[in-house]
Coordinates of C-alpha atoms and ligand atoms in Angstrom, one line a residue:
M1 CA 133.1 114.0 100.8
A2 CA 134.7 111.1 102.7
N3 CA 136.7 108.1 101.6
V4 CA 136.1 105.2 104.0
I5 CA 137.5 101.7 104.5
V6 CA 135.2 99.1 106.0
V7 CA 137.3 96.3 107.3
G8 CA 136.7 93.0 109.2
A9 CA 138.1 93.2 112.7
Q10 CA 137.9 89.5 113.5
F11 CA 138.3 86.3 111.4
G12 CA 135.9 87.3 108.6
D13 CA 132.1 87.0 108.3
E14 CA 131.7 89.9 110.8
G15 CA 128.7 91.3 108.9
K16 CA 130.8 93.6 106.7
A17 CA 128.4 93.5 103.8
K18 CA 125.5 94.7 106.0
V19 CA 127.6 97.6 107.1
T20 CA 128.9 98.3 103.6
D21 CA 125.3 98.2 102.3
L22 CA 124.2 100.8 104.9
L23 CA 127.1 103.1 104.2
S24 CA 126.8 102.6 100.4
K25 CA 123.6 104.7 100.4
N26 CA 125.9 107.8 100.5
A27 CA 128.7 106.3 98.4
D28 CA 129.4 107.2 94.8
V29 CA 131.9 104.4 94.3
V30 CA 132.3 101.1 96.2
V31 CA 135.6 99.2 95.7
R32 CA 136.5 95.6 96.5
Y33 CA 140.3 95.7 97.0
Q34 CA 141.4 92.1 97.7
G35 CA 140.4 88.5 97.9
G36 CA 138.2 86.7 95.4
S37 CA 135.3 84.3 95.5
N38 CA 136.4 83.0 98.9
A39 CA 134.3 85.9 100.3
G40 CA 130.6 85.4 101.1
H41 CA 128.8 88.7 101.8
T42 CA 125.1 88.7 102.8
V43 CA 122.8 91.6 102.5
V44 CA 119.1 91.5 103.3
V45 CA 116.9 94.1 101.6
D46 CA 113.1 94.2 101.5
G47 CA 112.9 90.6 102.5
E48 CA 115.3 89.6 99.7
T49 CA 118.7 88.0 100.5
Y50 CA 121.7 88.7 98.3
K51 CA 124.9 86.7 98.7
F52 CA 127.9 88.3 97.0
H53 CA 131.3 86.7 96.4
L54 CA 133.1 88.9 93.9
I55 CA 130.8 91.8 93.2
P56 CA 130.8 94.7 95.6
S57 CA 127.6 94.8 97.6
G58 CA 127.2 98.5 96.5
I59 CA 125.6 97.1 93.3
L60 CA 122.3 97.1 95.2
Y61 CA 122.2 100.9 94.7
S62 CA 121.7 101.7 91.0
G63 CA 123.9 104.6 90.1
T64 CA 126.7 103.5 92.4
M65 CA 129.9 102.7 90.6
C66 CA 131.2 99.2 91.7
I67 CA 134.8 98.3 91.2
L68 CA 136.7 95.0 91.4
G69 CA 140.1 96.4 92.1
P70 CA 143.6 95.3 90.9
G71 CA 144.3 93.6 94.2
M72 CA 141.6 91.0 93.7
V73 CA 141.8 87.5 92.2
I74 CA 138.9 86.9 89.9
D75 CA 137.5 83.5 88.8
P76 CA 135.8 84.7 85.5
K77 CA 133.4 81.7 85.5
A78 CA 132.3 82.6 89.1
F79 CA 132.1 86.3 88.1
I80 CA 129.9 85.7 85.1
S81 CA 127.5 83.4 86.9
E82 CA 127.2 85.8 89.9
L83 CA 126.6 88.7 87.6
D84 CA 124.0 86.8 85.5
A85 CA 122.1 85.8 88.6
L86 CA 122.1 89.4 89.9
K87 CA 121.0 90.8 86.5
K88 CA 118.1 88.2 86.5
R89 CA 117.1 89.8 89.8
G90 CA 117.0 93.2 88.1
L91 CA 120.3 94.7 89.3
D92 CA 122.0 97.3 87.1
D93 CA 125.5 96.5 85.9
S94 CA 126.0 99.7 83.8
K95 CA 128.5 101.1 86.4
L96 CA 130.4 97.9 87.1
K97 CA 134.1 98.0 86.4
V98 CA 136.8 95.3 86.6
S99 CA 140.5 96.1 86.9
A100 CA 142.5 95.0 83.8
T101 CA 145.4 94.1 86.2
A102 CA 143.5 91.9 88.6
H103 CA 144.7 88.3 88.5
V104 CA 142.7 85.5 87.1
T105 CA 142.0 82.3 89.0
M106 CA 142.6 79.5 86.5
P107 CA 141.3 75.9 86.5
Y108 CA 144.8 74.7 87.6
H109 CA 144.6 77.0 90.7
L110 CA 141.3 75.5 91.7
A111 CA 142.6 71.9 91.3
I112 CA 145.9 72.7 93.1
D113 CA 144.1 74.5 96.0
A114 CA 141.9 71.4 96.6
A115 CA 144.7 68.9 96.1
E116 CA 147.1 70.8 98.4
E117 CA 144.5 71.0 101.2
D118 CA 143.7 67.3 100.9
S119 CA 147.4 66.5 101.1
R120 CA 148.1 68.5 104.2
G121 CA 146.7 66.2 106.8
G122 CA 147.1 67.8 110.2
R123 CA 148.5 71.0 108.6
K124 CA 145.3 71.7 106.7
I125 CA 144.3 75.4 106.5
G126 CA 140.6 74.7 105.7
T127 CA 140.6 77.0 102.6
T128 CA 137.5 77.7 100.7
K129 CA 139.0 75.7 97.8
R130 CA 138.4 78.7 95.5
G131 CA 141.9 78.8 94.2
I132 CA 142.9 81.9 96.2
G133 CA 146.3 80.8 97.5
P134 CA 147.6 79.4 94.2
T135 CA 146.4 82.4 92.2
Y136 CA 148.2 84.9 94.6
A137 CA 151.2 82.6 94.6
D138 CA 151.5 82.8 90.8
K139 CA 151.1 86.6 91.1
C140 CA 154.0 86.8 93.5
D141 CA 156.0 84.4 91.3
R142 CA 155.3 86.8 88.4
I143 CA 153.7 84.0 86.3
G144 CA 150.0 85.0 86.8
I145 CA 147.5 85.7 84.1
R146 CA 145.7 89.0 84.4
I147 CA 142.3 90.1 83.3
E148 CA 143.9 92.0 80.4
D149 CA 145.4 88.8 79.1
L150 CA 141.8 87.4 78.6
L151 CA 141.3 90.2 76.1
D152 CA 144.4 89.4 74.0
P153 CA 144.4 86.0 72.3
D154 CA 148.1 86.0 71.5
A155 CA 149.2 86.9 75.0
L156 CA 146.8 84.4 76.6
L157 CA 147.8 81.5 74.3
G158 CA 151.6 82.3 74.7
K159 CA 151.2 82.3 78.5
L160 CA 149.1 79.1 78.6
E161 CA 151.5 77.2 76.3
W162 CA 154.3 78.1 78.7
L163 CA 152.4 77.6 82.0
V164 CA 150.0 74.7 81.6
P165 CA 152.7 72.1 80.9
K166 CA 154.4 73.2 84.2
K167 CA 151.2 73.0 86.1
N168 CA 150.5 69.6 84.6
I169 CA 153.7 68.3 86.0
I170 CA 152.5 69.4 89.5
L171 CA 149.0 68.1 89.0
E172 CA 150.1 64.7 87.6
R173 CA 153.3 64.0 89.5
L174 CA 152.5 65.6 92.9
Y175 CA 148.8 65.0 93.2
N176 CA 148.1 62.2 90.7
L177 CA 145.5 64.4 88.9
P178 CA 144.5 64.5 85.2
Q179 CA 146.4 66.9 83.0
Q180 CA 144.7 70.1 81.8
S181 CA 144.5 71.1 78.1
V182 CA 146.0 74.4 76.8
D183 CA 143.5 74.3 74.0
A184 CA 140.4 73.8 76.2
I185 CA 141.5 76.4 78.7
F186 CA 142.3 78.9 75.9
K187 CA 138.8 78.5 74.3
E188 CA 137.0 78.8 77.6
Y189 CA 138.9 81.7 78.9
I190 CA 139.0 83.8 75.7
E191 CA 135.2 83.5 75.8
Y192 CA 135.1 84.7 79.4
G193 CA 137.3 87.7 78.2
R194 CA 134.8 88.4 75.5
K195 CA 131.9 88.5 78.0
M196 CA 133.9 90.6 80.5
Q197 CA 135.4 93.1 78.1
R198 CA 132.8 95.8 78.6
Y199 CA 133.6 96.0 82.3
V200 CA 137.4 96.0 82.0
C201 CA 139.4 99.2 82.5
D202 CA 142.1 101.0 84.5
T203 CA 140.0 101.2 87.7
S204 CA 142.7 103.1 89.6
A205 CA 142.4 106.0 87.2
I206 CA 138.6 106.0 87.8
I207 CA 139.1 106.1 91.5
F208 CA 141.7 108.9 91.2
E209 CA 139.3 111.0 89.1
S210 CA 136.5 110.3 91.6
V211 CA 138.7 111.6 94.4
H212 CA 139.3 114.8 92.5
E213 CA 135.6 115.2 91.8
R214 CA 135.2 114.9 95.6
K215 CA 133.0 111.9 95.4
N216 CA 132.5 109.5 98.3
I217 CA 134.4 106.3 98.0
L218 CA 133.8 103.2 100.1
F219 CA 136.5 100.5 100.2
E220 CA 134.8 97.1 101.0
G221 CA 137.1 94.7 102.8
A222 CA 136.7 91.0 102.4
Q223 CA 137.9 88.4 105.0
G224 CA 139.2 90.0 108.2
T225 CA 142.2 91.2 110.2
L226 CA 143.1 87.9 111.7
L227 CA 143.0 86.3 108.2
D228 CA 145.5 88.9 106.8
L229 CA 148.6 87.3 105.2
D230 CA 151.0 89.5 107.1
H231 CA 149.1 90.3 110.3
G232 CA 146.8 87.4 110.8
S233 CA 147.1 84.0 112.5
Y234 CA 149.7 82.8 109.9
P235 CA 149.7 80.3 108.4
Y236 CA 145.9 80.0 109.0
V237 CA 145.2 83.0 106.9
T238 CA 144.1 83.9 103.4
S239 CA 146.7 85.0 100.8
S240 CA 145.7 88.7 100.5
S241 CA 145.7 91.8 102.7
P242 CA 142.2 92.4 104.1
C243 CA 143.6 95.0 106.6
A244 CA 143.1 98.7 106.0
G245 CA 146.6 99.1 104.6
G246 CA 145.7 96.6 101.9
A247 CA 142.9 98.9 100.6
C248 CA 145.5 101.4 99.2
I249 CA 147.6 98.7 97.5
G250 CA 144.7 96.7 96.3
A251 CA 142.7 99.6 94.9
G252 CA 145.7 101.6 93.6
V253 CA 145.3 104.8 95.7
G254 CA 147.6 106.6 98.1
P255 CA 147.0 106.6 101.8
T256 CA 146.5 110.3 101.9
I257 CA 143.0 110.0 100.4
I258 CA 141.7 107.9 103.2
D259 CA 139.5 109.8 105.7
R260 CA 138.2 107.0 107.9
V261 CA 138.5 103.3 108.8
I262 CA 135.6 101.5 110.3
G263 CA 136.1 98.1 111.9
V264 CA 133.2 95.5 111.9
S265 CA 133.0 93.0 114.7
K266 CA 130.4 90.6 115.8
A267 CA 129.3 90.9 119.4
F268 CA 130.9 87.5 119.8
Q269 CA 133.4 85.7 117.6
T270 CA 133.4 83.2 114.8
R271 CA 135.9 81.5 112.6
V272 CA 135.5 79.1 109.6
G273 CA 138.4 76.8 108.8
E274 CA 141.4 75.8 110.9
G275 CA 143.6 77.9 113.2
P276 CA 143.9 79.3 116.7
F277 CA 140.7 80.7 118.3
P278 CA 141.3 81.3 122.0
T279 CA 137.7 82.0 123.0
E280 CA 136.1 79.1 121.0
Q281 CA 133.3 77.4 122.9
F282 CA 132.9 73.7 122.3
D283 CA 129.9 73.1 124.5
E284 CA 126.3 74.2 124.3
V285 CA 127.4 77.8 124.4
G286 CA 129.2 77.4 121.1
E287 CA 126.1 75.6 119.7
R288 CA 123.7 78.3 120.9
L289 CA 125.9 81.0 119.3
R290 CA 125.9 79.0 116.1
Q291 CA 122.1 78.4 116.0
T292 CA 120.7 81.6 117.4
G293 CA 119.4 84.1 114.9
T294 CA 118.2 81.3 112.6
P295 CA 117.6 81.3 109.7
W296 CA 120.8 83.4 109.9
A297 CA 122.6 80.6 111.7
E298 CA 126.4 80.6 111.6
V299 CA 127.1 78.7 108.4
G300 CA 129.8 79.8 105.9
V301 CA 128.2 81.6 102.9
T302 CA 130.7 80.3 100.4
T303 CA 131.3 76.7 101.6
G304 CA 128.3 75.9 103.8
R305 CA 130.6 74.8 106.6
P306 CA 129.4 75.4 110.2
R307 CA 131.3 78.4 111.7
R308 CA 133.3 77.8 115.0
C309 CA 131.8 80.1 117.6
G310 CA 133.0 81.7 120.9
W311 CA 133.0 84.8 123.1
F312 CA 134.1 88.3 122.1
D313 CA 137.9 88.6 122.3
A314 CA 139.0 92.1 123.3
V315 CA 142.7 91.2 123.0
L316 CA 142.2 90.5 119.3
G317 CA 139.9 93.6 119.1
R318 CA 142.7 95.8 120.4
Y319 CA 145.0 94.2 117.9
A320 CA 142.6 95.0 115.1
V321 CA 142.4 98.6 116.2
R322 CA 146.2 98.8 116.2
I323 CA 146.8 97.1 112.8
N324 CA 144.0 98.9 111.0
G325 CA 144.1 102.3 112.8
L326 CA 140.3 101.9 113.4
D327 CA 138.4 105.1 114.0
C328 CA 135.3 103.4 115.2
L329 CA 133.5 100.0 115.4
A330 CA 130.3 98.6 114.0
I331 CA 129.1 95.8 116.3
T332 CA 126.8 93.3 114.6
K333 CA 124.6 90.4 115.8
L334 CA 124.0 91.9 119.3
D335 CA 120.6 90.2 119.1
V336 CA 122.2 86.8 119.2
L337 CA 123.2 87.4 122.8
D338 CA 119.7 88.4 123.9
E339 CA 118.8 85.2 125.7
F340 CA 122.1 84.3 127.4
D341 CA 122.1 84.2 131.2
E342 CA 125.8 85.1 131.2
I343 CA 128.0 86.6 128.6
Q344 CA 131.8 86.5 128.7
V345 CA 134.4 88.8 127.2
C346 CA 138.1 87.9 127.0
V347 CA 140.0 90.8 128.3
A348 CA 143.5 89.3 128.5
Y349 CA 145.5 86.1 127.8
K350 CA 147.4 83.9 130.1
D351 CA 150.2 81.9 128.5
R352 CA 149.6 78.3 129.3
K353 CA 153.3 77.5 129.3
T354 CA 154.8 80.4 131.3
G355 CA 151.7 81.7 133.2
D356 CA 152.5 85.3 132.0
V357 CA 149.5 87.5 131.4
Y358 CA 149.2 89.7 128.3
N359 CA 146.7 92.3 127.2
D360 CA 147.9 92.3 123.6
L361 CA 148.7 89.4 121.3
P362 CA 152.3 88.4 122.0
S363 CA 154.4 88.1 118.9
M364 CA 156.4 85.0 119.8
A365 CA 156.1 82.0 117.4
G366 CA 153.3 79.7 118.3
A367 CA 152.2 81.9 121.2
F368 CA 148.6 82.3 119.8
W369 CA 148.0 78.6 120.4
R370 CA 149.1 78.8 124.0
M371 CA 146.8 81.7 125.0
E372 CA 144.2 80.9 127.5
P373 CA 141.5 83.6 127.8
I374 CA 140.9 85.5 131.0
Y375 CA 137.2 86.5 131.0
E376 CA 135.1 89.2 132.5
T377 CA 131.6 87.9 133.0
F378 CA 128.4 89.9 132.3
Q379 CA 124.8 89.2 133.4
G380 CA 122.7 88.7 130.3
W381 CA 120.0 91.3 129.6
K382 CA 117.4 88.6 128.6
K383 CA 115.4 91.0 126.5
Q384 CA 114.9 91.1 122.7
T385 CA 116.9 93.9 121.0
V386 CA 115.7 93.3 117.4
D387 CA 113.3 96.2 117.6
C388 CA 115.6 98.6 119.3
R389 CA 116.4 101.6 117.1
S390 CA 118.5 103.8 119.4
Y391 CA 121.0 103.3 122.2
S392 CA 118.5 104.4 124.8
D393 CA 116.1 101.6 123.5
L394 CA 118.6 99.0 124.4
P395 CA 118.4 97.1 127.7
A396 CA 120.8 98.5 130.3
G397 CA 122.8 95.3 130.3
A398 CA 123.3 95.6 126.5
Q399 CA 124.4 99.2 126.9
R400 CA 126.9 98.2 129.5
Y401 CA 128.2 95.4 127.3
L402 CA 128.7 97.8 124.3
D403 CA 130.3 100.4 126.6
F404 CA 132.7 97.8 127.9
I405 CA 133.8 96.7 124.4
S406 CA 134.4 100.4 123.5
E407 CA 136.5 100.9 126.7
Q408 CA 138.4 97.7 126.1
L409 CA 139.2 98.6 122.5
H410 CA 139.8 102.3 123.0
V411 CA 137.5 103.3 120.1
P412 CA 133.8 104.3 120.1
V413 CA 131.1 101.9 119.0
A414 CA 129.4 104.0 116.2
L415 CA 126.9 101.4 114.8
V416 CA 125.1 98.5 116.4
S417 CA 123.3 95.9 114.3
V418 CA 120.4 94.0 115.9
G419 CA 119.3 91.9 113.0
P420 CA 120.2 91.2 109.3
K421 CA 117.8 93.8 107.8
R422 CA 118.8 97.3 106.9
D423 CA 116.6 99.0 109.4
Q424 CA 117.7 96.7 112.3
T425 CA 120.5 99.1 113.0
I426 CA 121.3 101.6 115.8
V427 CA 123.5 104.7 115.0
I428 CA 125.2 105.8 118.2
E429 CA 127.4 108.3 116.4
D430 CA 128.0 109.2 112.8
P431 CA 130.5 106.4 111.7
I432 CA 131.9 108.6 108.9
H433 CA 132.1 112.1 110.3
G434 CA 132.5 111.3 114.0
P435 CA 135.5 112.9 115.9
K436 CA 139.0 111.4 115.4
R437 CA 140.3 109.7 118.5
V438 CA 143.9 109.4 119.5
L439 CA 144.7 105.8 120.2
S440 CA 146.4 105.3 123.4
Y441 CA 147.4 102.1 125.1
S442 CA 150.7 101.2 126.4
N443 CA 152.7 98.1 127.4
L444 CA 152.0 96.5 124.1
Q445 CA 153.1 92.9 124.0
A446 CA 154.8 93.1 127.4
P447 CA 153.3 90.7 129.9
V448 CA 151.1 92.7 132.3
T449 CA 151.9 90.3 135.1
R450 CA 154.6 87.7 135.2
S451 CA 154.0 84.4 136.9
A452 CA 156.4 83.7 139.8
K453 CA 158.9 81.3 138.3
Ligands
GDP501 P1 130.5 89.3 105.9 O1 131.3 88.2 105.1 O2 131.3 90.0 106.9 O3 129.8 90.2 105.0 O4 129.4 88.5 106.7 P2 128.5 87.2 106.2 O5 127.5 87.7 105.3 O6 129.4 86.1 105.8 O7 127.9 86.8 107.6 C1 127.1 87.6 108.4 C2 125.7 87.0 108.6 O8 125.1 87.6 109.7 C3 124.8 87.1 107.4 O9 124.0 86.0 107.4 C4 124.0 88.4 107.8 O10 122.7 88.4 107.1 C5 123.9 88.2 109.2 N1 123.8 89.5 110.0 C6 124.4 90.7 109.9 N2 124.1 91.5 110.9 C7 123.3 90.8 111.7 C8 122.7 91.1 113.0 O11 122.8 92.2 113.5 N3 121.9 90.1 113.5 C9 121.7 88.9 112.9 N4 120.9 88.0 113.6 N5 122.3 88.6 111.8 C10 123.1 89.5 111.2
IMO502 P1 134.3 87.0 104.1 O1 134.7 88.1 103.1 C1 135.6 83.8 106.7 C2 139.1 81.5 105.5 C3 138.9 80.1 105.1 C4 140.3 79.5 105.6 C5 141.2 80.7 105.3 C6 142.0 80.5 103.9 O2 133.0 86.4 103.8 O3 134.5 87.5 105.5 P2 141.2 80.8 101.4 O4 140.2 80.1 100.6 O5 141.1 82.3 101.4 O6 142.6 80.4 101.0 O7 141.0 80.3 102.9 O8 140.5 81.9 105.2 N1 138.3 82.5 104.8 C7 137.2 83.1 105.3 N2 136.6 83.0 106.5 N3 135.1 84.7 105.8 C8 135.7 84.9 104.6 O9 135.4 85.9 103.8 C9 136.8 84.0 104.3 N4 137.6 83.9 103.2 C10 138.5 83.0 103.5 O10 137.9 79.5 105.8 O11 140.3 79.4 107.0
MG503 MG1 131.2 86.2 104.8

């Protein structure tokens, strides 16, 4: 029995779904705990590609219970169309559960997200326009609509009659957009409730029972550490808590049941949307990182936007280890680096303004933007890794690269992915039952060297 959190250790799109899919083989329950249809999770099985947005990727294993937890925000229209498409492909929904208390993304959330982005000019976040921020904002404002409301016509109508006129003032006066109709929304959303009813329940109670039946529970993170509302590159973040701590709140379990936290990172770094990205490469290196691995090129699964690409950032990696309490790492897309002559890893930052050098992310306001990477350079291994199935199969240069990442982040690399398919994976050590390491690194946030001023 082990209860495991899989969390993105970078800016999202780390390949979490591939890792979740591998680990789901031995899971009884897979739980999404935050986010909504902003997520785009790709799994490749037997030559078939599946792209999940709301539904846990554990659904690929029939018999595995899949839960959309209370910390999620669910667009029912997107949920129903994703589920219908999966059912058409023969997937089994008999063990799919949706939390009654998850919040609902409404049409006004979608309209406000898009309008707000368009109005921001230079302060744009680059959201996925899936209504995520406005839905979580209403939740915090205690005016949100929850899944349970879709099953109760009186409750839903009462809330809509109160809320929609308020939202119409915002839509019309602030953004010059058409008003939305209580009647039309009510009819559409009560119908969604009817379709979703069979999945809706108290999912926290199910997880609690599963814990006591000593089942294996996998918590599937969406987004990533640097997109976390509290710990990410604020304000260029999402509106939920992708970090490991968010799994407990978002699923409704106590931290005492968690056995293991696995961080997923690419062997390099990507980001979709705006915000600081110290190791971003704007020249042909960035373009090669984006295009290599085609047809699995770096394009956002949800929005189709090209991902910004750059070198692996060990400073942010150490930060992810600290914020999530990572036990080990799964490194994905190693194969993308196969043909590079030289590969760089950012090991520290230099403050462009003060010249101070840091080995952890300094917490001063705006500091992230001023950080210039200090790189360690590796000779490329210039050999294909896609067919490697063990650590010893890997070229010596690739082994050195992985060992270096592990040393820099102070955690073992347990899994290495060398292609999108299930079998294109190397297990270095058991990611779930491996030994517990004590994290130790000091001088956090203090400059390692100060410039002579
Ligand atoms: P997630 O959001 O973290 O689940 O990741 P995405 O699905 O958005 O993006 C990861 C992309 O990389 C997907 O297209 C995967 O199929 C692909 N992928 C995962 N692991 C590997 C790998 O080791 N090598 C290559 N070339 N592609 C991979
Ligand atoms: P997965 O689960 C990568 C980014 C958006 C934007 C910011 C806020 O596939 O890793 P939002 O729509 O959430 O308000 O957008 O967060 N973003 C993601 N980037 N992967 C994701 O999910 C993301 N979900 C949101 O691009 O910068
Ligand atoms: Mg993704």
